[in-house]
PDB file of C-alpha atoms in Angstrom:
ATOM      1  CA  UNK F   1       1.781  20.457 -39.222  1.00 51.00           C
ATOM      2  CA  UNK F   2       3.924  19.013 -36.851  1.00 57.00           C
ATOM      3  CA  UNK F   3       2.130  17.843 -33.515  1.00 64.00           C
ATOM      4  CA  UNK F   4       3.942  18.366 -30.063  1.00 66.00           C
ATOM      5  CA  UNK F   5       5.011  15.125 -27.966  1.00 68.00           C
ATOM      6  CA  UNK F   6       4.344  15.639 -24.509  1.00 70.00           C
ATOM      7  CA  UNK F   7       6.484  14.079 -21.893  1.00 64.00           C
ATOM      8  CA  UNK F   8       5.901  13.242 -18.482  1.00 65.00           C
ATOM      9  CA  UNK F   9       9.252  13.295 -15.903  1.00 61.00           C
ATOM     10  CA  UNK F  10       9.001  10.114 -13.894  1.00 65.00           C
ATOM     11  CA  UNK F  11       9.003  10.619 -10.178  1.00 60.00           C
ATOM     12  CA  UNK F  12      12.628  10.832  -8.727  1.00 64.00           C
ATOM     13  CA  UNK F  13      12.299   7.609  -6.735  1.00 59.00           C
ATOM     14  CA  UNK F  14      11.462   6.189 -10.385  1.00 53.00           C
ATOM     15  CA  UNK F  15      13.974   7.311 -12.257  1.00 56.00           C
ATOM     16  CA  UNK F  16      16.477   5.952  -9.351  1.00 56.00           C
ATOM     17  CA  UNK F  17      15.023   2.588  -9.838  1.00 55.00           C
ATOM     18  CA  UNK F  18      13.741   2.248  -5.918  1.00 56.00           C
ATOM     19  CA  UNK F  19      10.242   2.134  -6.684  1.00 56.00           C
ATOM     20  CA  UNK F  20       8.268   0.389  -9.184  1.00 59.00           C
ATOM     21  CA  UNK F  21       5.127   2.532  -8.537  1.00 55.00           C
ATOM     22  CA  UNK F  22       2.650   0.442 -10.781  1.00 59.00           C
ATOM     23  CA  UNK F  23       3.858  -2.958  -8.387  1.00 60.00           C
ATOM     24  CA  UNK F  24       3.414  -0.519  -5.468  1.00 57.00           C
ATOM     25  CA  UNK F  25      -0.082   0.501  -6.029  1.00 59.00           C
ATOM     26  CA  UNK F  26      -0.715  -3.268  -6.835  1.00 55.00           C
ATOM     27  CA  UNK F  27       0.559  -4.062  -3.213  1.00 55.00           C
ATOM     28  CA  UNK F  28      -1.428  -1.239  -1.760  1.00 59.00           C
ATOM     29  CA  UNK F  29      -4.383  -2.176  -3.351  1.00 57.00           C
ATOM     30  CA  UNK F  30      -4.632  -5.348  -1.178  1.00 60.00           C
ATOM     31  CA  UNK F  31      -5.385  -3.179   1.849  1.00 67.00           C
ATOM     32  CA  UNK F  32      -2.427  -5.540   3.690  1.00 85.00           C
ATOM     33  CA  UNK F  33       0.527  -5.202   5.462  1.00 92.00           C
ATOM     34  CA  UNK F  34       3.729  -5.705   3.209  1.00 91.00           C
ATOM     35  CA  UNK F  35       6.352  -7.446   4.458  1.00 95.00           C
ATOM     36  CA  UNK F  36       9.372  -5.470   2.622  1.00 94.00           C
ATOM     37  CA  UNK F  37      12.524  -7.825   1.984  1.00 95.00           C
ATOM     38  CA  UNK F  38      15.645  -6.453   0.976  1.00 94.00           C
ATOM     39  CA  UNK F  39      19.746  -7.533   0.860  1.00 93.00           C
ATOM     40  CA  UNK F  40      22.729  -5.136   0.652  1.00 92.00           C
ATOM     41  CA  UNK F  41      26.162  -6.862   0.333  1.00 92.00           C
ATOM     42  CA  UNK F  42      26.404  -7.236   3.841  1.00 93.00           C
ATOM     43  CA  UNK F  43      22.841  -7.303   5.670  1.00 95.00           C
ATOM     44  CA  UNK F  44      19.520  -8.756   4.791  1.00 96.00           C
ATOM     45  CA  UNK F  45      16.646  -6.362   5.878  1.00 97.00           C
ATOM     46  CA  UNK F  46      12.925  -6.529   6.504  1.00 98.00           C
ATOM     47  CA  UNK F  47      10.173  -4.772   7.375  1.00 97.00           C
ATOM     48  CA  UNK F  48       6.137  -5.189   8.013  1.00 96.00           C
ATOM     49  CA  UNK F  49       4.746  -1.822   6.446  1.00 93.00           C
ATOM     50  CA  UNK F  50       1.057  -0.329   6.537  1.00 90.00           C
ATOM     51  CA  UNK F  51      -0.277   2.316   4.095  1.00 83.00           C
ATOM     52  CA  UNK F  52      -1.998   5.263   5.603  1.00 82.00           C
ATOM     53  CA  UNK F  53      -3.062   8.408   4.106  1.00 83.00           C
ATOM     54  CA  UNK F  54      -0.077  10.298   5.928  1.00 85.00           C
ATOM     55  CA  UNK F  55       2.588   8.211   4.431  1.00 82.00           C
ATOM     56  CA  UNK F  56       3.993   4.530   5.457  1.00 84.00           C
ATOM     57  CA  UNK F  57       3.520   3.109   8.918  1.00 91.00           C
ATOM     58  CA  UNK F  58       6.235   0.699   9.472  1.00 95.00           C
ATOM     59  CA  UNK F  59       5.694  -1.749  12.584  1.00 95.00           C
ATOM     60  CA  UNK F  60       8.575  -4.118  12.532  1.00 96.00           C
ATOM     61  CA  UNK F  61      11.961  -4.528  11.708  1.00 97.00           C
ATOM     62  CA  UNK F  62      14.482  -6.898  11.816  1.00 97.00           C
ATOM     63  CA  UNK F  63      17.938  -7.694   9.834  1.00 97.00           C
ATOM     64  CA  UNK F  64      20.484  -9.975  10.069  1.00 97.00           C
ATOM     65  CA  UNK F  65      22.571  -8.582  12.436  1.00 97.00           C
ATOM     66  CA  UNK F  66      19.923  -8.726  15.012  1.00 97.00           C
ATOM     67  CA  UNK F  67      20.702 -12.405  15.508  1.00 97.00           C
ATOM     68  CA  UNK F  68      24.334 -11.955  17.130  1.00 96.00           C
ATOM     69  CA  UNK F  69      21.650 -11.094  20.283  1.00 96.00           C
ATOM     70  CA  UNK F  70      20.621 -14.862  19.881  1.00 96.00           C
ATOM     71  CA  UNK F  71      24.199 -16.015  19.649  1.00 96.00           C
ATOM     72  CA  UNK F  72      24.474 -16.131  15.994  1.00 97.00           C
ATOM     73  CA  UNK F  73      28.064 -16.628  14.731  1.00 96.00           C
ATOM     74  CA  UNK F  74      27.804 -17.131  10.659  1.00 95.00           C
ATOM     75  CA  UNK F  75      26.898 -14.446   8.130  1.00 92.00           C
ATOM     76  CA  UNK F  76      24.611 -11.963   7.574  1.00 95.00           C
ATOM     77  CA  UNK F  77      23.736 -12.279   4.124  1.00 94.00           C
ATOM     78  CA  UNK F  78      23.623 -15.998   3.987  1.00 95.00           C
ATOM     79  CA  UNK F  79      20.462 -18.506   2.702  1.00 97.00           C
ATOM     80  CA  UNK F  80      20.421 -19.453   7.268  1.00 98.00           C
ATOM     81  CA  UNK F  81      20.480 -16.150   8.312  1.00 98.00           C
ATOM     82  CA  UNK F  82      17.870 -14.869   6.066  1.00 98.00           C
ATOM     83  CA  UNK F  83      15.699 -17.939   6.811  1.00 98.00           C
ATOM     84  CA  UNK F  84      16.438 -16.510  10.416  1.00 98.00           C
ATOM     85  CA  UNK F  85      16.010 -12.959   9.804  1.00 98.00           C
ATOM     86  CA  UNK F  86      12.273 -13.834   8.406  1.00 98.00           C
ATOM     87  CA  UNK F  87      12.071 -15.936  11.484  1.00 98.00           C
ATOM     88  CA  UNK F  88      12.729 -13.224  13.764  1.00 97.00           C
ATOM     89  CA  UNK F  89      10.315 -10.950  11.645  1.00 97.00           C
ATOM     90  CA  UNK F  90       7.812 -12.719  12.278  1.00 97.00           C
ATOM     91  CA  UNK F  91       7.972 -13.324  15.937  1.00 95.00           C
ATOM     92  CA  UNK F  92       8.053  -9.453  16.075  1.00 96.00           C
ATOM     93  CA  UNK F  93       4.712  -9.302  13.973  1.00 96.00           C
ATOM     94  CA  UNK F  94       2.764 -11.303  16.205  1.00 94.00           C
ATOM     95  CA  UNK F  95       3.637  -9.179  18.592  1.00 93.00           C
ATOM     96  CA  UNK F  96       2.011  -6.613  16.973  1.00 93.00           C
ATOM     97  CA  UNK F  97      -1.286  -8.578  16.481  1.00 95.00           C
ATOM     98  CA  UNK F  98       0.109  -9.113  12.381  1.00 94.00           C
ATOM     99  CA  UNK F  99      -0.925 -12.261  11.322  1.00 94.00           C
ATOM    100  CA  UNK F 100      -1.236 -11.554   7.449  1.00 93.00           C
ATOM    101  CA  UNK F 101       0.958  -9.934   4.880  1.00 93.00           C
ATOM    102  CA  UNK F 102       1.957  -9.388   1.188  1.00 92.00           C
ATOM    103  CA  UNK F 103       5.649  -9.598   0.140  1.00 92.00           C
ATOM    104  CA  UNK F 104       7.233  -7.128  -1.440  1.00 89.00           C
ATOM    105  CA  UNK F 105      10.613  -7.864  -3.064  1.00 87.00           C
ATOM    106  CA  UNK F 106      11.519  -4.380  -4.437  1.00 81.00           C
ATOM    107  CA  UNK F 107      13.187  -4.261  -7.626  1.00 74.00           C
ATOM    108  CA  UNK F 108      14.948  -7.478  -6.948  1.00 73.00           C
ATOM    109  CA  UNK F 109      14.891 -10.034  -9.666  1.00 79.00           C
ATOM    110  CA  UNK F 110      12.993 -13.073  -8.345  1.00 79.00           C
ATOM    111  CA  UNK F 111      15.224 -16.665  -8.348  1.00 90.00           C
ATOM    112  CA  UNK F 112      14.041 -19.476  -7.356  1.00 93.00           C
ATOM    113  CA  UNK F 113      15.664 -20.395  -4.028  1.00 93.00           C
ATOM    114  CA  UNK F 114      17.477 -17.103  -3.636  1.00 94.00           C
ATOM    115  CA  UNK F 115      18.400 -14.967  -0.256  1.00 95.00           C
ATOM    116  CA  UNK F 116      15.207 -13.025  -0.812  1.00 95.00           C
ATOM    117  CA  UNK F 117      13.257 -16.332  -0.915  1.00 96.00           C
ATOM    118  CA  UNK F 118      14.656 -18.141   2.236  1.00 97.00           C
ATOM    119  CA  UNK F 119      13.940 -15.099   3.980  1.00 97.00           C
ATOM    120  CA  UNK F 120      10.414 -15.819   2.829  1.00 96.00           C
ATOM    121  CA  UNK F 121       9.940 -18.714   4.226  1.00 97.00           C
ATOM    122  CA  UNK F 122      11.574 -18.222   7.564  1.00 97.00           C
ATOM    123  CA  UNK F 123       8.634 -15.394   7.630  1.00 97.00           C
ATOM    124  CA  UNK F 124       6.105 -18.455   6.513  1.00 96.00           C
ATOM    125  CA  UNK F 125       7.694 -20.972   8.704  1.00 96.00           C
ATOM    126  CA  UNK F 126       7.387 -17.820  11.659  1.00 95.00           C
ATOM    127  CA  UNK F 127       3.222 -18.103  10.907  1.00 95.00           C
ATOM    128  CA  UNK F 128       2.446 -15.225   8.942  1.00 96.00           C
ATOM    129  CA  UNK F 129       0.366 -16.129   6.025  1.00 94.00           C
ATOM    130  CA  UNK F 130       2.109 -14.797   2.639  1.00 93.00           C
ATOM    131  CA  UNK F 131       0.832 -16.026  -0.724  1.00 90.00           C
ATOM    132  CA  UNK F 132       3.439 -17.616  -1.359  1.00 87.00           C
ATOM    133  CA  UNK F 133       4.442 -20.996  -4.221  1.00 89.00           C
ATOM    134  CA  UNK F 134       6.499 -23.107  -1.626  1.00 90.00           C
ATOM    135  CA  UNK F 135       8.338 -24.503  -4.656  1.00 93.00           C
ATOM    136  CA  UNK F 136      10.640 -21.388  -4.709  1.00 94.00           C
ATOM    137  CA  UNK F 137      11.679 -21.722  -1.410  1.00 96.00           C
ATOM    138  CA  UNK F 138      14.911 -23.495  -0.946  1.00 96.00           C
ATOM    139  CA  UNK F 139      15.293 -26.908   0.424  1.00 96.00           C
ATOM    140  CA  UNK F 140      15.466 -27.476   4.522  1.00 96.00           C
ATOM    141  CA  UNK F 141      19.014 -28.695   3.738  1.00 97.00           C
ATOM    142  CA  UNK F 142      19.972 -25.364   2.136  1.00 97.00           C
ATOM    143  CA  UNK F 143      18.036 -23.246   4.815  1.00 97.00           C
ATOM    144  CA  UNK F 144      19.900 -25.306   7.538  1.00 97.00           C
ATOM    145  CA  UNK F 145      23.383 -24.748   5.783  1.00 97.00           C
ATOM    146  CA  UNK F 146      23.751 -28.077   5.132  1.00 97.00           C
ATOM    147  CA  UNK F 147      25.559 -27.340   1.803  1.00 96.00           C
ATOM    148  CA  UNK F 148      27.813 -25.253   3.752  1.00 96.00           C
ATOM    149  CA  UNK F 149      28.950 -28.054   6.288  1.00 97.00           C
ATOM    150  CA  UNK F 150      29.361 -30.718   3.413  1.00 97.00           C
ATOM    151  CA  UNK F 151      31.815 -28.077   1.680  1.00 96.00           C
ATOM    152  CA  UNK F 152      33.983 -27.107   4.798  1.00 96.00           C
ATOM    153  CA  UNK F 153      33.952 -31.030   5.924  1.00 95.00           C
ATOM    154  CA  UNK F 154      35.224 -31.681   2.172  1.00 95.00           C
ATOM    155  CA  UNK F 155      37.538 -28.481   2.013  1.00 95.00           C
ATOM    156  CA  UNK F 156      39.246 -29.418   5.792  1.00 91.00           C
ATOM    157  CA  UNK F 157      41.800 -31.514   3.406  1.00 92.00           C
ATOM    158  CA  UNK F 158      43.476 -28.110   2.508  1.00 93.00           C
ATOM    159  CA  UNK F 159      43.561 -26.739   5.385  1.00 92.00           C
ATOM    160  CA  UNK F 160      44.842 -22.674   3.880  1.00 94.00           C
ATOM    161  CA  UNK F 161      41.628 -22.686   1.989  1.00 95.00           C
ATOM    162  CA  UNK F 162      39.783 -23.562   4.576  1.00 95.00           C
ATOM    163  CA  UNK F 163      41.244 -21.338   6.870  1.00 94.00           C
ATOM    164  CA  UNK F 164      40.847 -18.836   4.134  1.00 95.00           C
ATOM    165  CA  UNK F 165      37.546 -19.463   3.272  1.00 94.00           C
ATOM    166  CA  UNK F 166      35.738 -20.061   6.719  1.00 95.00           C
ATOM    167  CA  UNK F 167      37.617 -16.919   8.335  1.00 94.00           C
ATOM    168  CA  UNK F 168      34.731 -15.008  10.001  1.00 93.00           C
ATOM    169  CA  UNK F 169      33.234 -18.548  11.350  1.00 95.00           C
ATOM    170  CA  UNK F 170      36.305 -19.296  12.817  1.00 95.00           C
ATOM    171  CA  UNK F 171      36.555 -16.181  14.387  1.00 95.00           C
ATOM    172  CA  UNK F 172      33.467 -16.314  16.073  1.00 94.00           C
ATOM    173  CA  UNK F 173      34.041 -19.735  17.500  1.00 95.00           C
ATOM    174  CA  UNK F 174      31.959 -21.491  14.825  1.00 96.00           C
ATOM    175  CA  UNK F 175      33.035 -24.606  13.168  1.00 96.00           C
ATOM    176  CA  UNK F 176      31.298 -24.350   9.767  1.00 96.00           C
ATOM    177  CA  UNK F 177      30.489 -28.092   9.984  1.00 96.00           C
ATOM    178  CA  UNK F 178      28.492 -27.412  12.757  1.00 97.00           C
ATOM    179  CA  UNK F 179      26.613 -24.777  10.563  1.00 97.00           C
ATOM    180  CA  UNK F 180      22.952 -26.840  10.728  1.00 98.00           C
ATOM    181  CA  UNK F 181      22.728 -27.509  14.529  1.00 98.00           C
ATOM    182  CA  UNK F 182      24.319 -23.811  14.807  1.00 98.00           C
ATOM    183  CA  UNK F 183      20.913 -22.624  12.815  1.00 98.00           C
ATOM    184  CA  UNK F 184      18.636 -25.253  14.683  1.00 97.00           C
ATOM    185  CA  UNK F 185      19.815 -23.436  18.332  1.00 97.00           C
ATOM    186  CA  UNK F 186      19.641 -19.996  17.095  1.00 97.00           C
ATOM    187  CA  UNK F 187      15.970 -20.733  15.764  1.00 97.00           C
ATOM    188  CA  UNK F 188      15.041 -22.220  19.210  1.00 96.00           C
ATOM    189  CA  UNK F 189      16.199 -19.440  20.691  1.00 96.00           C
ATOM    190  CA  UNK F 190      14.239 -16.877  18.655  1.00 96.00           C
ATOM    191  CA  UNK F 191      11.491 -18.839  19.362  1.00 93.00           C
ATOM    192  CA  UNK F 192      11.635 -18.902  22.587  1.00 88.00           C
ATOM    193  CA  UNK F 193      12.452 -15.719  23.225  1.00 75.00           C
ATOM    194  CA  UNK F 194       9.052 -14.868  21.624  1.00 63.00           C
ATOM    195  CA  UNK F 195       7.020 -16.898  23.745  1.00 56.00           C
ATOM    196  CA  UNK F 196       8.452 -15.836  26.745  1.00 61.00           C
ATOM    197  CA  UNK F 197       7.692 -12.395  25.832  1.00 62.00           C
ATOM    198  CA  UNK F 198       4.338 -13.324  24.779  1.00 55.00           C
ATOM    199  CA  UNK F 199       3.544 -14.501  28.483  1.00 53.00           C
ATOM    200  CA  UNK F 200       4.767 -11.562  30.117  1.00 53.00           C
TER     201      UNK F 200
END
């Protein structure tokens, strides 16, 4: 006698692939804030998000275009600005009395020194506590865009590619080899900014 095979539809955000539910229950488990990290092909996004019984409490967010308001004039989806973005991020948390949270990388695919990463560690370098292996962080000189400014100093030679190439810097007034002291002011300022607010 043949038996019957039951099957079970996965929930919609499932079967979309935006939510590994087994992870998220993992994550929710911990009873602490996640710090949600995500990139489009344009932006890098975060969030610090709560669970409570009435769905997700989100208390800060921040992407990458939040730091033309600190004079930022690279990219958005770059290694620097998402060091910056998790920067910012976690400026806004303390704000908020956050001090602790769990990452939560979504159905990206974890590499070592990726976007998702150096976003990461601006959020570590910010002072929230993450667990978090500092191996798969990328180096300072990455974070800094020091590989950046060692490329447009060697591609100046040509000078269509690098016209080509460092278009959007050069719009904005940005020399690219000037990338790492461009990163250094913009973190001051975010910093600043902070603490300034803090006192208030």
């Amino acid at each position: 006698m043949a038996s019957k095979t039951i099957y079970t539809v996965k929930y919609r955000r499932a079967l979309a692939g935006k939510t590994d539910y087994k992870t998220r229950l993992k994550l929710l488990l911990s009873g602490t804030p996640r710090l949600v990290i995500r990139k489009s092909l344009t932006t890098i996004s975060m969030q610090v998000i709560s669970y409570t019984p009435t769905g997700d409490r989100v208390h800060v967010t921040a992407t990458s275009r939040m730091l033309a308001q600190y004079g930022w004039k690279a990219g958005n989806k770059s290694t620097s600005a998402a060091y910056l973005t998790g920067l910012l991020t976690a400026q806004h948390a303390h704000q908020k009395k956050i001090t602790n949270c769990i990452a939560d990388i979504g159905g990206t695919t974890a590499v070592k020194g990726s976007v998702v990463y150096a976003a990461l560690a601006g959020a570590v370098d910010g002072g929230l506590s993450i667990p978090a292996t500092k191996t798969v962080f990328p180096g300072q000189d990455r974070l800094l865009g020091k590989h950046v400014a060692a490329y447009a100093n060697k591609l100046k030679t040509t000078p269509e590619r690098y016209q080509r190439q460092f278009a959007q810097y050069l719009k904005n007034g940005l020399d690219p080899e000037q990338l790492p002291a461009h990163v250094e002011t913009v973190k001051a300022k975010i910093i600043g900014d902070t603490h300034d607010k803090a006192r208030k």
